[in-house]
Short mmCIF file of N, CA and C and ligand atoms in Angstrom, two decimals:
data_model
loop_
_atom_site.label_atom_id
_atom_site.label_comp_id
_atom_site.label_asym_id
_atom_site.label_seq_id
_atom_site.Cartn_x
_atom_site.Cartn_y
_atom_site.Cartn_z
N MET A 1375 -72.42 -59.19 -74.77
CA MET A 1375 -71.55 -59.27 -73.62
C MET A 1375 -70.46 -58.22 -73.70
N ILE A 1376 -70.20 -57.60 -72.55
CA ILE A 1376 -69.14 -56.60 -72.47
C ILE A 1376 -68.10 -57.13 -71.48
N VAL A 1377 -66.87 -57.23 -71.91
CA VAL A 1377 -65.81 -57.75 -71.04
C VAL A 1377 -64.97 -56.59 -70.52
N LEU A 1378 -64.78 -56.56 -69.20
CA LEU A 1378 -63.91 -55.54 -68.61
C LEU A 1378 -62.60 -56.17 -68.19
N MET A 1379 -61.50 -55.60 -68.68
CA MET A 1379 -60.18 -56.12 -68.32
C MET A 1379 -59.34 -55.01 -67.71
N GLY A 1380 -58.30 -55.41 -67.00
CA GLY A 1380 -57.39 -54.41 -66.44
C GLY A 1380 -56.78 -54.93 -65.16
N LEU A 1381 -55.72 -54.27 -64.74
CA LEU A 1381 -55.03 -54.65 -63.51
C LEU A 1381 -55.99 -54.64 -62.33
N PRO A 1382 -55.66 -55.39 -61.26
CA PRO A 1382 -56.42 -55.24 -60.02
C PRO A 1382 -56.41 -53.77 -59.62
N GLY A 1383 -57.55 -53.23 -59.29
CA GLY A 1383 -57.61 -51.82 -58.88
C GLY A 1383 -57.78 -50.85 -60.04
N SER A 1384 -57.92 -51.37 -61.26
CA SER A 1384 -58.08 -50.48 -62.41
C SER A 1384 -59.51 -49.96 -62.51
N GLY A 1385 -60.42 -50.52 -61.71
CA GLY A 1385 -61.79 -49.99 -61.67
C GLY A 1385 -62.83 -50.88 -62.33
N LYS A 1386 -62.47 -52.12 -62.62
CA LYS A 1386 -63.43 -53.01 -63.28
C LYS A 1386 -64.70 -53.17 -62.45
N GLY A 1387 -64.51 -53.41 -61.15
CA GLY A 1387 -65.67 -53.62 -60.27
C GLY A 1387 -66.53 -52.37 -60.17
N THR A 1388 -65.90 -51.23 -59.93
CA THR A 1388 -66.62 -49.97 -59.78
C THR A 1388 -67.35 -49.61 -61.07
N GLN A 1389 -66.63 -49.66 -62.19
CA GLN A 1389 -67.24 -49.27 -63.46
C GLN A 1389 -68.30 -50.28 -63.88
N GLY A 1390 -68.04 -51.55 -63.63
CA GLY A 1390 -69.01 -52.59 -63.98
C GLY A 1390 -70.31 -52.37 -63.24
N LYS A 1391 -70.22 -52.07 -61.96
CA LYS A 1391 -71.43 -51.88 -61.15
C LYS A 1391 -72.19 -50.63 -61.63
N MET A 1392 -71.45 -49.56 -61.90
CA MET A 1392 -72.13 -48.33 -62.35
C MET A 1392 -72.88 -48.60 -63.65
N LEU A 1393 -72.20 -49.24 -64.60
CA LEU A 1393 -72.83 -49.50 -65.90
C LEU A 1393 -74.04 -50.41 -65.76
N ALA A 1394 -73.90 -51.46 -64.93
CA ALA A 1394 -75.00 -52.40 -64.77
C ALA A 1394 -76.22 -51.68 -64.19
N ASP A 1395 -76.00 -50.80 -63.21
CA ASP A 1395 -77.11 -50.04 -62.62
C ASP A 1395 -77.71 -49.06 -63.63
N GLU A 1396 -76.83 -48.36 -64.33
CA GLU A 1396 -77.31 -47.30 -65.23
C GLU A 1396 -77.97 -47.85 -66.49
N LEU A 1397 -77.46 -48.98 -66.97
CA LEU A 1397 -77.96 -49.50 -68.25
C LEU A 1397 -78.82 -50.76 -68.08
N ASP A 1398 -79.08 -51.13 -66.83
CA ASP A 1398 -79.89 -52.31 -66.51
C ASP A 1398 -79.34 -53.57 -67.19
N MET A 1399 -78.11 -53.89 -66.81
CA MET A 1399 -77.46 -55.08 -67.36
C MET A 1399 -77.10 -56.02 -66.21
N HIS A 1400 -76.83 -57.29 -66.55
CA HIS A 1400 -76.31 -58.22 -65.54
C HIS A 1400 -74.85 -57.90 -65.31
N LEU A 1401 -74.41 -58.05 -64.06
CA LEU A 1401 -72.99 -57.90 -63.77
C LEU A 1401 -72.47 -59.22 -63.21
N VAL A 1402 -71.55 -59.83 -63.91
CA VAL A 1402 -70.98 -61.10 -63.46
C VAL A 1402 -69.51 -60.86 -63.14
N SER A 1403 -69.17 -61.00 -61.85
CA SER A 1403 -67.79 -60.81 -61.44
C SER A 1403 -67.24 -62.14 -60.93
N THR A 1404 -66.21 -62.64 -61.61
CA THR A 1404 -65.67 -63.94 -61.18
C THR A 1404 -64.94 -63.79 -59.84
N GLY A 1405 -64.43 -62.59 -59.54
CA GLY A 1405 -63.82 -62.36 -58.23
C GLY A 1405 -64.86 -62.55 -57.12
N HIS A 1406 -66.07 -61.99 -57.34
CA HIS A 1406 -67.15 -62.18 -56.37
C HIS A 1406 -67.50 -63.64 -56.23
N LEU A 1407 -67.59 -64.32 -57.37
CA LEU A 1407 -67.93 -65.75 -57.34
C LEU A 1407 -66.93 -66.52 -56.49
N VAL A 1408 -65.66 -66.22 -56.72
CA VAL A 1408 -64.61 -66.92 -55.99
C VAL A 1408 -64.71 -66.63 -54.49
N ARG A 1409 -64.94 -65.36 -54.15
CA ARG A 1409 -65.03 -65.02 -52.72
C ARG A 1409 -66.26 -65.65 -52.08
N LEU A 1410 -67.32 -65.87 -52.88
CA LEU A 1410 -68.53 -66.50 -52.35
C LEU A 1410 -68.36 -68.00 -52.14
N TYR A 1411 -67.78 -68.67 -53.14
CA TYR A 1411 -67.88 -70.12 -53.18
C TYR A 1411 -66.63 -70.89 -52.85
N VAL A 1412 -65.47 -70.25 -52.95
CA VAL A 1412 -64.25 -71.04 -52.84
C VAL A 1412 -63.75 -71.08 -51.39
N THR A 1413 -63.47 -72.28 -50.90
CA THR A 1413 -63.00 -72.44 -49.52
C THR A 1413 -61.72 -73.28 -49.50
N GLY A 1414 -61.22 -73.48 -48.30
CA GLY A 1414 -60.09 -74.40 -48.08
C GLY A 1414 -58.81 -73.92 -48.74
N GLU A 1415 -58.08 -74.88 -49.28
CA GLU A 1415 -56.75 -74.60 -49.82
C GLU A 1415 -56.82 -73.63 -51.00
N ARG A 1416 -57.92 -73.74 -51.79
CA ARG A 1416 -58.05 -72.85 -52.95
C ARG A 1416 -58.30 -71.42 -52.51
N ARG A 1417 -59.04 -71.25 -51.41
CA ARG A 1417 -59.27 -69.89 -50.90
C ARG A 1417 -57.94 -69.29 -50.42
N GLN A 1418 -57.12 -70.11 -49.78
CA GLN A 1418 -55.81 -69.62 -49.33
C GLN A 1418 -54.98 -69.17 -50.52
N ARG A 1419 -55.05 -69.95 -51.60
CA ARG A 1419 -54.28 -69.58 -52.80
C ARG A 1419 -54.79 -68.27 -53.37
N MET A 1420 -56.12 -68.11 -53.38
CA MET A 1420 -56.71 -66.86 -53.87
C MET A 1420 -56.25 -65.69 -53.00
N LEU A 1421 -56.26 -65.91 -51.67
CA LEU A 1421 -55.87 -64.83 -50.75
C LEU A 1421 -54.38 -64.52 -50.84
N ALA A 1422 -53.61 -65.46 -51.39
CA ALA A 1422 -52.19 -65.21 -51.60
C ALA A 1422 -51.94 -64.53 -52.95
N GLY A 1423 -53.01 -64.30 -53.72
CA GLY A 1423 -52.87 -63.55 -54.97
C GLY A 1423 -52.74 -64.40 -56.21
N GLU A 1424 -52.88 -65.73 -56.05
CA GLU A 1424 -52.76 -66.60 -57.22
C GLU A 1424 -54.08 -66.73 -57.96
N LEU A 1425 -54.01 -67.00 -59.24
CA LEU A 1425 -55.23 -67.28 -60.00
C LEU A 1425 -55.67 -68.71 -59.72
N LEU A 1426 -56.95 -68.94 -59.88
CA LEU A 1426 -57.46 -70.30 -59.72
C LEU A 1426 -57.41 -71.00 -61.06
N ASP A 1427 -57.64 -72.31 -60.98
CA ASP A 1427 -57.57 -73.17 -62.14
C ASP A 1427 -58.57 -72.76 -63.23
N ASP A 1428 -58.12 -72.76 -64.48
CA ASP A 1428 -58.96 -72.34 -65.60
C ASP A 1428 -60.27 -73.11 -65.67
N GLN A 1429 -60.16 -74.45 -65.64
CA GLN A 1429 -61.38 -75.24 -65.84
C GLN A 1429 -62.37 -75.01 -64.70
N GLU A 1430 -61.83 -74.84 -63.52
CA GLU A 1430 -62.69 -74.58 -62.36
C GLU A 1430 -63.44 -73.25 -62.54
N MET A 1431 -62.73 -72.24 -63.02
CA MET A 1431 -63.37 -70.93 -63.24
C MET A 1431 -64.43 -71.03 -64.32
N ILE A 1432 -64.12 -71.78 -65.38
CA ILE A 1432 -65.08 -71.93 -66.48
C ILE A 1432 -66.33 -72.65 -65.98
N ASP A 1433 -66.15 -73.70 -65.17
CA ASP A 1433 -67.31 -74.44 -64.64
C ASP A 1433 -68.16 -73.54 -63.75
N MET A 1434 -67.50 -72.74 -62.92
CA MET A 1434 -68.22 -71.84 -62.02
C MET A 1434 -69.04 -70.82 -62.83
N LEU A 1435 -68.39 -70.28 -63.86
CA LEU A 1435 -69.05 -69.29 -64.70
C LEU A 1435 -70.22 -69.91 -65.48
N GLU A 1436 -69.99 -71.10 -66.00
CA GLU A 1436 -71.05 -71.83 -66.74
C GLU A 1436 -72.31 -71.96 -65.89
N LYS A 1437 -72.11 -72.38 -64.62
CA LYS A 1437 -73.25 -72.59 -63.73
C LYS A 1437 -74.01 -71.30 -63.53
N LEU A 1438 -73.29 -70.21 -63.34
CA LEU A 1438 -73.96 -68.94 -63.11
C LEU A 1438 -74.69 -68.47 -64.37
N LEU A 1439 -74.01 -68.58 -65.50
CA LEU A 1439 -74.61 -68.11 -66.76
C LEU A 1439 -75.91 -68.87 -67.06
N ALA A 1440 -75.95 -70.14 -66.64
CA ALA A 1440 -77.14 -70.95 -66.90
C ALA A 1440 -78.36 -70.41 -66.14
N THR A 1441 -78.12 -69.64 -65.07
CA THR A 1441 -79.25 -69.13 -64.27
C THR A 1441 -79.69 -67.73 -64.71
N ILE A 1442 -78.96 -67.16 -65.66
CA ILE A 1442 -79.25 -65.77 -66.06
C ILE A 1442 -80.16 -65.74 -67.27
N ASP A 1443 -81.22 -64.93 -67.22
CA ASP A 1443 -82.06 -64.84 -68.42
C ASP A 1443 -81.31 -64.05 -69.47
N ASP A 1444 -81.34 -64.56 -70.72
CA ASP A 1444 -80.39 -63.99 -71.67
C ASP A 1444 -80.95 -62.91 -72.59
N ASN A 1445 -82.01 -62.24 -72.12
CA ASN A 1445 -82.45 -61.13 -72.96
C ASN A 1445 -81.81 -59.81 -72.54
N LYS A 1446 -80.93 -59.87 -71.54
CA LYS A 1446 -80.22 -58.64 -71.15
C LYS A 1446 -78.72 -58.82 -71.30
N GLU A 1447 -78.07 -57.70 -71.57
CA GLU A 1447 -76.62 -57.71 -71.77
C GLU A 1447 -75.90 -58.09 -70.47
N ILE A 1448 -74.77 -58.78 -70.63
CA ILE A 1448 -73.96 -59.20 -69.47
C ILE A 1448 -72.64 -58.43 -69.49
N ILE A 1449 -72.31 -57.89 -68.32
CA ILE A 1449 -70.98 -57.30 -68.15
C ILE A 1449 -70.15 -58.31 -67.39
N LEU A 1450 -69.01 -58.67 -67.95
CA LEU A 1450 -68.18 -59.69 -67.34
C LEU A 1450 -66.93 -59.01 -66.77
N ASP A 1451 -66.76 -59.15 -65.46
CA ASP A 1451 -65.62 -58.53 -64.76
C ASP A 1451 -64.73 -59.62 -64.18
N GLY A 1452 -63.49 -59.66 -64.62
CA GLY A 1452 -62.53 -60.61 -64.04
C GLY A 1452 -62.35 -61.88 -64.85
N PHE A 1453 -62.93 -61.93 -66.01
CA PHE A 1453 -62.83 -63.10 -66.88
C PHE A 1453 -62.89 -62.60 -68.32
N PRO A 1454 -62.05 -63.06 -69.22
CA PRO A 1454 -60.99 -64.04 -69.06
C PRO A 1454 -59.72 -63.44 -68.46
N ARG A 1455 -59.02 -64.26 -67.69
CA ARG A 1455 -57.77 -63.83 -67.09
C ARG A 1455 -56.58 -64.61 -67.63
N THR A 1456 -56.84 -65.58 -68.47
CA THR A 1456 -55.75 -66.33 -69.12
C THR A 1456 -56.15 -66.55 -70.59
N VAL A 1457 -55.15 -66.88 -71.41
CA VAL A 1457 -55.44 -67.12 -72.83
C VAL A 1457 -56.39 -68.30 -72.98
N MET A 1458 -56.24 -69.32 -72.11
CA MET A 1458 -57.13 -70.47 -72.20
C MET A 1458 -58.59 -70.05 -71.95
N GLN A 1459 -58.79 -69.18 -70.98
CA GLN A 1459 -60.16 -68.68 -70.69
C GLN A 1459 -60.68 -67.85 -71.87
N ALA A 1460 -59.78 -67.07 -72.49
CA ALA A 1460 -60.19 -66.25 -73.64
C ALA A 1460 -60.59 -67.16 -74.81
N GLU A 1461 -59.82 -68.26 -74.99
CA GLU A 1461 -60.14 -69.19 -76.08
C GLU A 1461 -61.52 -69.80 -75.85
N TRP A 1462 -61.79 -70.17 -74.60
CA TRP A 1462 -63.11 -70.74 -74.27
C TRP A 1462 -64.22 -69.72 -74.60
N LEU A 1463 -63.99 -68.47 -74.18
CA LEU A 1463 -65.01 -67.44 -74.39
C LEU A 1463 -65.27 -67.23 -75.88
N MET A 1464 -64.19 -67.15 -76.67
CA MET A 1464 -64.35 -66.92 -78.10
C MET A 1464 -65.04 -68.10 -78.79
N GLU A 1465 -64.80 -69.30 -78.25
CA GLU A 1465 -65.48 -70.48 -78.78
C GLU A 1465 -66.99 -70.36 -78.58
N GLN A 1466 -67.38 -69.87 -77.39
CA GLN A 1466 -68.81 -69.68 -77.10
C GLN A 1466 -69.41 -68.64 -78.05
N VAL A 1467 -68.60 -67.61 -78.33
CA VAL A 1467 -69.07 -66.56 -79.25
C VAL A 1467 -69.27 -67.16 -80.64
N LYS A 1468 -68.29 -67.96 -81.07
CA LYS A 1468 -68.39 -68.60 -82.39
C LYS A 1468 -69.60 -69.50 -82.49
N LYS A 1469 -69.90 -70.20 -81.38
CA LYS A 1469 -71.07 -71.09 -81.35
C LYS A 1469 -72.38 -70.32 -81.33
N GLY A 1470 -72.28 -68.99 -81.16
CA GLY A 1470 -73.49 -68.17 -81.15
C GLY A 1470 -74.15 -68.06 -79.78
N ARG A 1471 -73.40 -68.50 -78.75
CA ARG A 1471 -73.99 -68.45 -77.41
C ARG A 1471 -74.06 -67.02 -76.87
N PHE A 1472 -73.05 -66.23 -77.14
CA PHE A 1472 -73.06 -64.81 -76.78
C PHE A 1472 -72.58 -64.01 -77.98
N GLN A 1473 -72.93 -62.71 -77.90
CA GLN A 1473 -72.32 -61.78 -78.84
C GLN A 1473 -71.34 -60.96 -78.02
N LEU A 1474 -70.13 -60.83 -78.50
CA LEU A 1474 -69.16 -60.04 -77.75
C LEU A 1474 -69.14 -58.65 -78.37
N SER A 1475 -69.74 -57.67 -77.68
CA SER A 1475 -69.85 -56.36 -78.31
C SER A 1475 -68.63 -55.49 -78.02
N HIS A 1476 -68.07 -55.59 -76.80
CA HIS A 1476 -66.91 -54.77 -76.44
C HIS A 1476 -66.00 -55.51 -75.47
N VAL A 1477 -64.70 -55.44 -75.72
CA VAL A 1477 -63.73 -55.82 -74.69
C VAL A 1477 -63.05 -54.51 -74.29
N ILE A 1478 -63.26 -54.11 -73.06
CA ILE A 1478 -62.75 -52.81 -72.63
C ILE A 1478 -61.56 -53.02 -71.70
N HIS A 1479 -60.42 -52.52 -72.14
CA HIS A 1479 -59.22 -52.62 -71.31
C HIS A 1479 -59.06 -51.32 -70.54
N LEU A 1480 -59.26 -51.41 -69.22
CA LEU A 1480 -59.09 -50.23 -68.36
C LEU A 1480 -57.60 -50.12 -68.04
N LYS A 1481 -56.96 -49.18 -68.73
CA LYS A 1481 -55.50 -49.12 -68.66
C LYS A 1481 -55.00 -48.18 -67.57
N ALA A 1482 -54.20 -48.72 -66.67
CA ALA A 1482 -53.62 -47.89 -65.61
C ALA A 1482 -52.28 -48.49 -65.22
N SER A 1483 -51.41 -47.65 -64.68
CA SER A 1483 -50.08 -48.15 -64.31
C SER A 1483 -50.15 -48.83 -62.94
N GLU A 1484 -49.16 -49.67 -62.67
CA GLU A 1484 -49.12 -50.35 -61.37
C GLU A 1484 -49.03 -49.34 -60.24
N ASP A 1485 -48.29 -48.23 -60.45
CA ASP A 1485 -48.16 -47.24 -59.37
C ASP A 1485 -49.49 -46.65 -58.98
N VAL A 1486 -50.31 -46.33 -59.99
CA VAL A 1486 -51.61 -45.72 -59.70
C VAL A 1486 -52.54 -46.72 -59.00
N VAL A 1487 -52.59 -47.95 -59.47
CA VAL A 1487 -53.54 -48.89 -58.86
C VAL A 1487 -53.04 -49.38 -57.50
N ARG A 1488 -51.72 -49.41 -57.29
CA ARG A 1488 -51.16 -49.82 -56.00
C ARG A 1488 -51.73 -48.92 -54.90
N GLU A 1489 -51.78 -47.64 -55.19
CA GLU A 1489 -52.30 -46.69 -54.21
C GLU A 1489 -53.80 -46.93 -53.93
N ARG A 1490 -54.56 -47.17 -55.00
CA ARG A 1490 -56.00 -47.42 -54.82
C ARG A 1490 -56.25 -48.67 -53.99
N LEU A 1491 -55.48 -49.74 -54.28
CA LEU A 1491 -55.70 -51.00 -53.57
C LEU A 1491 -55.34 -50.86 -52.10
N GLY A 1492 -54.35 -50.04 -51.81
CA GLY A 1492 -53.96 -49.78 -50.43
C GLY A 1492 -55.13 -49.19 -49.66
N LEU A 1493 -55.91 -48.34 -50.32
CA LEU A 1493 -57.06 -47.70 -49.67
C LEU A 1493 -58.22 -48.66 -49.53
N ARG A 1494 -58.33 -49.65 -50.47
CA ARG A 1494 -59.48 -50.54 -50.48
C ARG A 1494 -59.49 -51.49 -49.28
N GLY A 1495 -58.32 -52.04 -48.95
CA GLY A 1495 -58.19 -52.81 -47.72
C GLY A 1495 -58.85 -54.18 -47.68
N ARG A 1496 -59.07 -54.83 -48.85
CA ARG A 1496 -59.55 -56.21 -48.83
C ARG A 1496 -58.42 -57.10 -48.32
N LEU A 1497 -58.75 -58.33 -47.87
CA LEU A 1497 -57.73 -59.21 -47.29
C LEU A 1497 -56.62 -59.51 -48.30
N ASP A 1498 -56.97 -59.54 -49.59
CA ASP A 1498 -55.92 -59.79 -50.59
C ASP A 1498 -55.34 -58.48 -51.12
N ASP A 1499 -55.54 -57.40 -50.37
CA ASP A 1499 -54.96 -56.10 -50.76
C ASP A 1499 -53.74 -55.75 -49.90
N LYS A 1500 -53.17 -56.75 -49.23
CA LYS A 1500 -51.93 -56.50 -48.47
C LYS A 1500 -50.78 -56.36 -49.45
N GLN A 1501 -49.79 -55.55 -49.05
CA GLN A 1501 -48.71 -55.19 -49.99
C GLN A 1501 -48.10 -56.36 -50.74
N GLU A 1502 -47.72 -57.42 -50.02
CA GLU A 1502 -47.02 -58.53 -50.70
C GLU A 1502 -48.00 -59.29 -51.61
N VAL A 1503 -49.28 -59.32 -51.22
CA VAL A 1503 -50.27 -60.02 -52.05
C VAL A 1503 -50.55 -59.20 -53.32
N ILE A 1504 -50.60 -57.90 -53.16
CA ILE A 1504 -50.80 -57.02 -54.33
C ILE A 1504 -49.70 -57.28 -55.35
N GLU A 1505 -48.46 -57.36 -54.87
CA GLU A 1505 -47.33 -57.58 -55.80
C GLU A 1505 -47.48 -58.92 -56.52
N GLU A 1506 -47.96 -59.94 -55.80
CA GLU A 1506 -48.16 -61.25 -56.42
C GLU A 1506 -49.28 -61.17 -57.47
N ARG A 1507 -50.35 -60.42 -57.16
CA ARG A 1507 -51.43 -60.29 -58.14
C ARG A 1507 -50.95 -59.55 -59.38
N PHE A 1508 -50.06 -58.57 -59.20
CA PHE A 1508 -49.49 -57.87 -60.36
C PHE A 1508 -48.66 -58.85 -61.20
N ARG A 1509 -47.87 -59.69 -60.50
CA ARG A 1509 -47.04 -60.66 -61.24
C ARG A 1509 -47.93 -61.62 -62.03
N GLU A 1510 -49.00 -62.11 -61.38
CA GLU A 1510 -49.92 -63.02 -62.06
C GLU A 1510 -50.54 -62.31 -63.26
N TYR A 1511 -50.88 -61.04 -63.08
CA TYR A 1511 -51.48 -60.29 -64.17
C TYR A 1511 -50.52 -60.18 -65.35
N GLN A 1512 -49.27 -59.81 -65.05
CA GLN A 1512 -48.30 -59.64 -66.15
C GLN A 1512 -48.02 -60.96 -66.85
N ARG A 1513 -47.94 -62.03 -66.05
CA ARG A 1513 -47.58 -63.34 -66.59
C ARG A 1513 -48.73 -63.95 -67.38
N LEU A 1514 -49.95 -63.87 -66.86
CA LEU A 1514 -51.07 -64.62 -67.44
C LEU A 1514 -52.14 -63.77 -68.11
N THR A 1515 -52.41 -62.57 -67.58
CA THR A 1515 -53.55 -61.79 -68.09
C THR A 1515 -53.15 -60.77 -69.16
N ALA A 1516 -51.99 -60.13 -69.00
CA ALA A 1516 -51.56 -59.16 -70.02
C ALA A 1516 -51.53 -59.82 -71.41
N PRO A 1517 -51.06 -61.08 -71.54
CA PRO A 1517 -51.08 -61.71 -72.87
C PRO A 1517 -52.49 -61.85 -73.47
N VAL A 1518 -53.52 -61.83 -72.62
CA VAL A 1518 -54.89 -61.96 -73.13
C VAL A 1518 -55.26 -60.73 -73.97
N VAL A 1519 -54.76 -59.56 -73.55
CA VAL A 1519 -55.06 -58.33 -74.31
C VAL A 1519 -54.50 -58.47 -75.73
N ASP A 1520 -53.25 -58.95 -75.83
CA ASP A 1520 -52.64 -59.15 -77.15
C ASP A 1520 -53.36 -60.24 -77.93
N TRP A 1521 -53.76 -61.29 -77.22
CA TRP A 1521 -54.48 -62.39 -77.87
C TRP A 1521 -55.77 -61.86 -78.49
N PHE A 1522 -56.48 -61.03 -77.73
CA PHE A 1522 -57.73 -60.46 -78.26
C PHE A 1522 -57.45 -59.63 -79.51
N LYS A 1523 -56.33 -58.85 -79.45
CA LYS A 1523 -55.99 -57.99 -80.59
C LYS A 1523 -55.80 -58.82 -81.85
N THR A 1524 -55.12 -59.96 -81.71
CA THR A 1524 -54.82 -60.75 -82.90
C THR A 1524 -55.96 -61.69 -83.29
N HIS A 1525 -57.00 -61.75 -82.48
CA HIS A 1525 -58.12 -62.63 -82.81
C HIS A 1525 -59.41 -61.87 -83.12
N GLY A 1526 -59.22 -60.63 -83.51
CA GLY A 1526 -60.35 -59.86 -84.03
C GLY A 1526 -61.41 -59.50 -83.01
N ALA A 1527 -61.05 -59.46 -81.73
CA ALA A 1527 -62.05 -59.06 -80.72
C ALA A 1527 -62.23 -57.54 -80.75
N PRO A 1528 -63.40 -57.07 -80.39
CA PRO A 1528 -63.68 -55.62 -80.42
C PRO A 1528 -63.06 -54.92 -79.20
N LEU A 1529 -61.72 -54.87 -79.20
CA LEU A 1529 -60.99 -54.35 -78.04
C LEU A 1529 -60.82 -52.84 -78.10
N VAL A 1530 -61.11 -52.18 -76.99
CA VAL A 1530 -60.84 -50.74 -76.88
C VAL A 1530 -60.08 -50.47 -75.59
N GLU A 1531 -59.21 -49.48 -75.64
CA GLU A 1531 -58.46 -49.13 -74.43
C GLU A 1531 -58.97 -47.82 -73.88
N VAL A 1532 -59.12 -47.79 -72.56
CA VAL A 1532 -59.64 -46.59 -71.91
C VAL A 1532 -58.65 -46.20 -70.82
N ASP A 1533 -58.35 -44.91 -70.76
CA ASP A 1533 -57.43 -44.42 -69.73
C ASP A 1533 -58.11 -44.49 -68.36
N ALA A 1534 -57.65 -45.44 -67.54
CA ALA A 1534 -58.32 -45.70 -66.26
C ALA A 1534 -57.61 -45.00 -65.09
N GLU A 1535 -56.74 -44.04 -65.42
CA GLU A 1535 -56.06 -43.32 -64.34
C GLU A 1535 -56.83 -42.06 -63.96
N ARG A 1536 -57.97 -41.85 -64.62
CA ARG A 1536 -58.76 -40.64 -64.34
C ARG A 1536 -59.79 -40.91 -63.25
N THR A 1537 -60.66 -39.94 -63.01
CA THR A 1537 -61.66 -40.12 -61.95
C THR A 1537 -62.73 -41.11 -62.41
N THR A 1538 -63.43 -41.65 -61.42
CA THR A 1538 -64.51 -42.60 -61.68
C THR A 1538 -65.52 -42.02 -62.67
N THR A 1539 -65.89 -40.76 -62.45
CA THR A 1539 -66.90 -40.13 -63.31
C THR A 1539 -66.40 -39.96 -64.73
N GLU A 1540 -65.15 -39.54 -64.88
CA GLU A 1540 -64.60 -39.36 -66.23
C GLU A 1540 -64.59 -40.68 -67.00
N ILE A 1541 -64.19 -41.74 -66.30
CA ILE A 1541 -64.14 -43.05 -66.96
C ILE A 1541 -65.55 -43.51 -67.31
N ASN A 1542 -66.46 -43.33 -66.37
CA ASN A 1542 -67.86 -43.71 -66.61
C ASN A 1542 -68.43 -42.97 -67.83
N ASP A 1543 -68.16 -41.69 -67.94
CA ASP A 1543 -68.64 -40.91 -69.10
C ASP A 1543 -68.10 -41.49 -70.40
N ASP A 1544 -66.80 -41.81 -70.36
CA ASP A 1544 -66.15 -42.37 -71.53
C ASP A 1544 -66.79 -43.70 -71.93
N LEU A 1545 -67.08 -44.53 -70.94
CA LEU A 1545 -67.66 -45.85 -71.23
C LEU A 1545 -69.04 -45.69 -71.85
N HIS A 1546 -69.82 -44.73 -71.36
CA HIS A 1546 -71.14 -44.49 -71.97
C HIS A 1546 -70.99 -44.10 -73.43
N ARG A 1547 -70.01 -43.22 -73.70
CA ARG A 1547 -69.78 -42.81 -75.10
C ARG A 1547 -69.44 -44.02 -75.96
N LEU A 1548 -68.54 -44.84 -75.42
CA LEU A 1548 -68.09 -46.03 -76.15
C LEU A 1548 -69.21 -47.01 -76.45
N LEU A 1549 -70.06 -47.22 -75.45
CA LEU A 1549 -71.08 -48.24 -75.59
C LEU A 1549 -72.19 -47.82 -76.54
N LYS A 1550 -72.23 -46.53 -76.85
CA LYS A 1550 -73.25 -46.06 -77.81
C LYS A 1550 -72.87 -46.42 -79.23
N ILE A 1551 -71.56 -46.62 -79.44
CA ILE A 1551 -71.07 -46.85 -80.80
C ILE A 1551 -71.40 -48.27 -81.25
P1 ADP B 2152 -58.90 -57.93 -58.73
O1 ADP B 2152 -59.22 -56.70 -57.94
O2 ADP B 2152 -57.55 -58.48 -58.46
O3 ADP B 2152 -59.19 -57.77 -60.17
P2 ADP B 2152 -61.00 -59.93 -58.40
O4 ADP B 2152 -62.00 -59.60 -57.36
O5 ADP B 2152 -61.42 -59.82 -59.82
O6 ADP B 2152 -59.73 -59.05 -58.08
O7 ADP B 2152 -60.45 -61.43 -58.18
C1 ADP B 2152 -59.96 -61.85 -56.93
C2 ADP B 2152 -59.24 -63.20 -57.05
O8 ADP B 2152 -60.15 -64.22 -57.54
C3 ADP B 2152 -58.09 -63.25 -58.04
O9 ADP B 2152 -56.89 -62.75 -57.49
C4 ADP B 2152 -58.02 -64.76 -58.35
O10 ADP B 2152 -57.41 -65.48 -57.31
C5 ADP B 2152 -59.49 -65.16 -58.39
N1 ADP B 2152 -60.06 -65.06 -59.75
C6 ADP B 2152 -61.04 -64.20 -60.17
N2 ADP B 2152 -61.32 -64.36 -61.46
C7 ADP B 2152 -60.51 -65.36 -61.90
C8 ADP B 2152 -60.30 -66.01 -63.16
N3 ADP B 2152 -61.00 -65.64 -64.25
N4 ADP B 2152 -59.37 -66.99 -63.25
C9 ADP B 2152 -58.66 -67.37 -62.19
N5 ADP B 2152 -58.79 -66.82 -60.96
C10 ADP B 2152 -59.71 -65.83 -60.81
#
């Protein structure tokens, strides 16, 4: 399993899709899952930039993983986003359910990704919602990077302020190691 982390707009979705196509891997995006399945009050919360409940995300992911044949590598985009989700993931690794080969942190500043998200134009890419997603990221997801560092995860940082092609080349180099 390869985990992609980074701010909204850091390129997790784009890079994940490229890698999955190029290397014939599964791509699991919890953001996609949420946009597909979540309705009502929880969808409103998502559209306001808030994270959804940990256990709910884990249950959703569990269901999807159960349908995937496990002889191919999985790229995980958008999970874990909290320390609790990271703890769950590492527990699965310890149980031997997955092998975690790389945690890739796509590093970019808020200024750079703010501009990209403005161009993307998803419903949760409105200025005030973007700011809320940044706050959620700093409050809940940034600590996951440090948590991974102190828990022996194979974490690497990649400069995600460059072009899509440059980042993609770098990821290919990394994944060969
Ligand atoms: P982004 O571009 O912000 O990385 P995503 O498409 O990955 O966006 O996720 C969109 C929204 O889905 C998030 O803002 C959040 O509300 C919800 N979401 C996705 N993954 C998770 C998760 N692991 N835990 C909680 N909420 C999640």
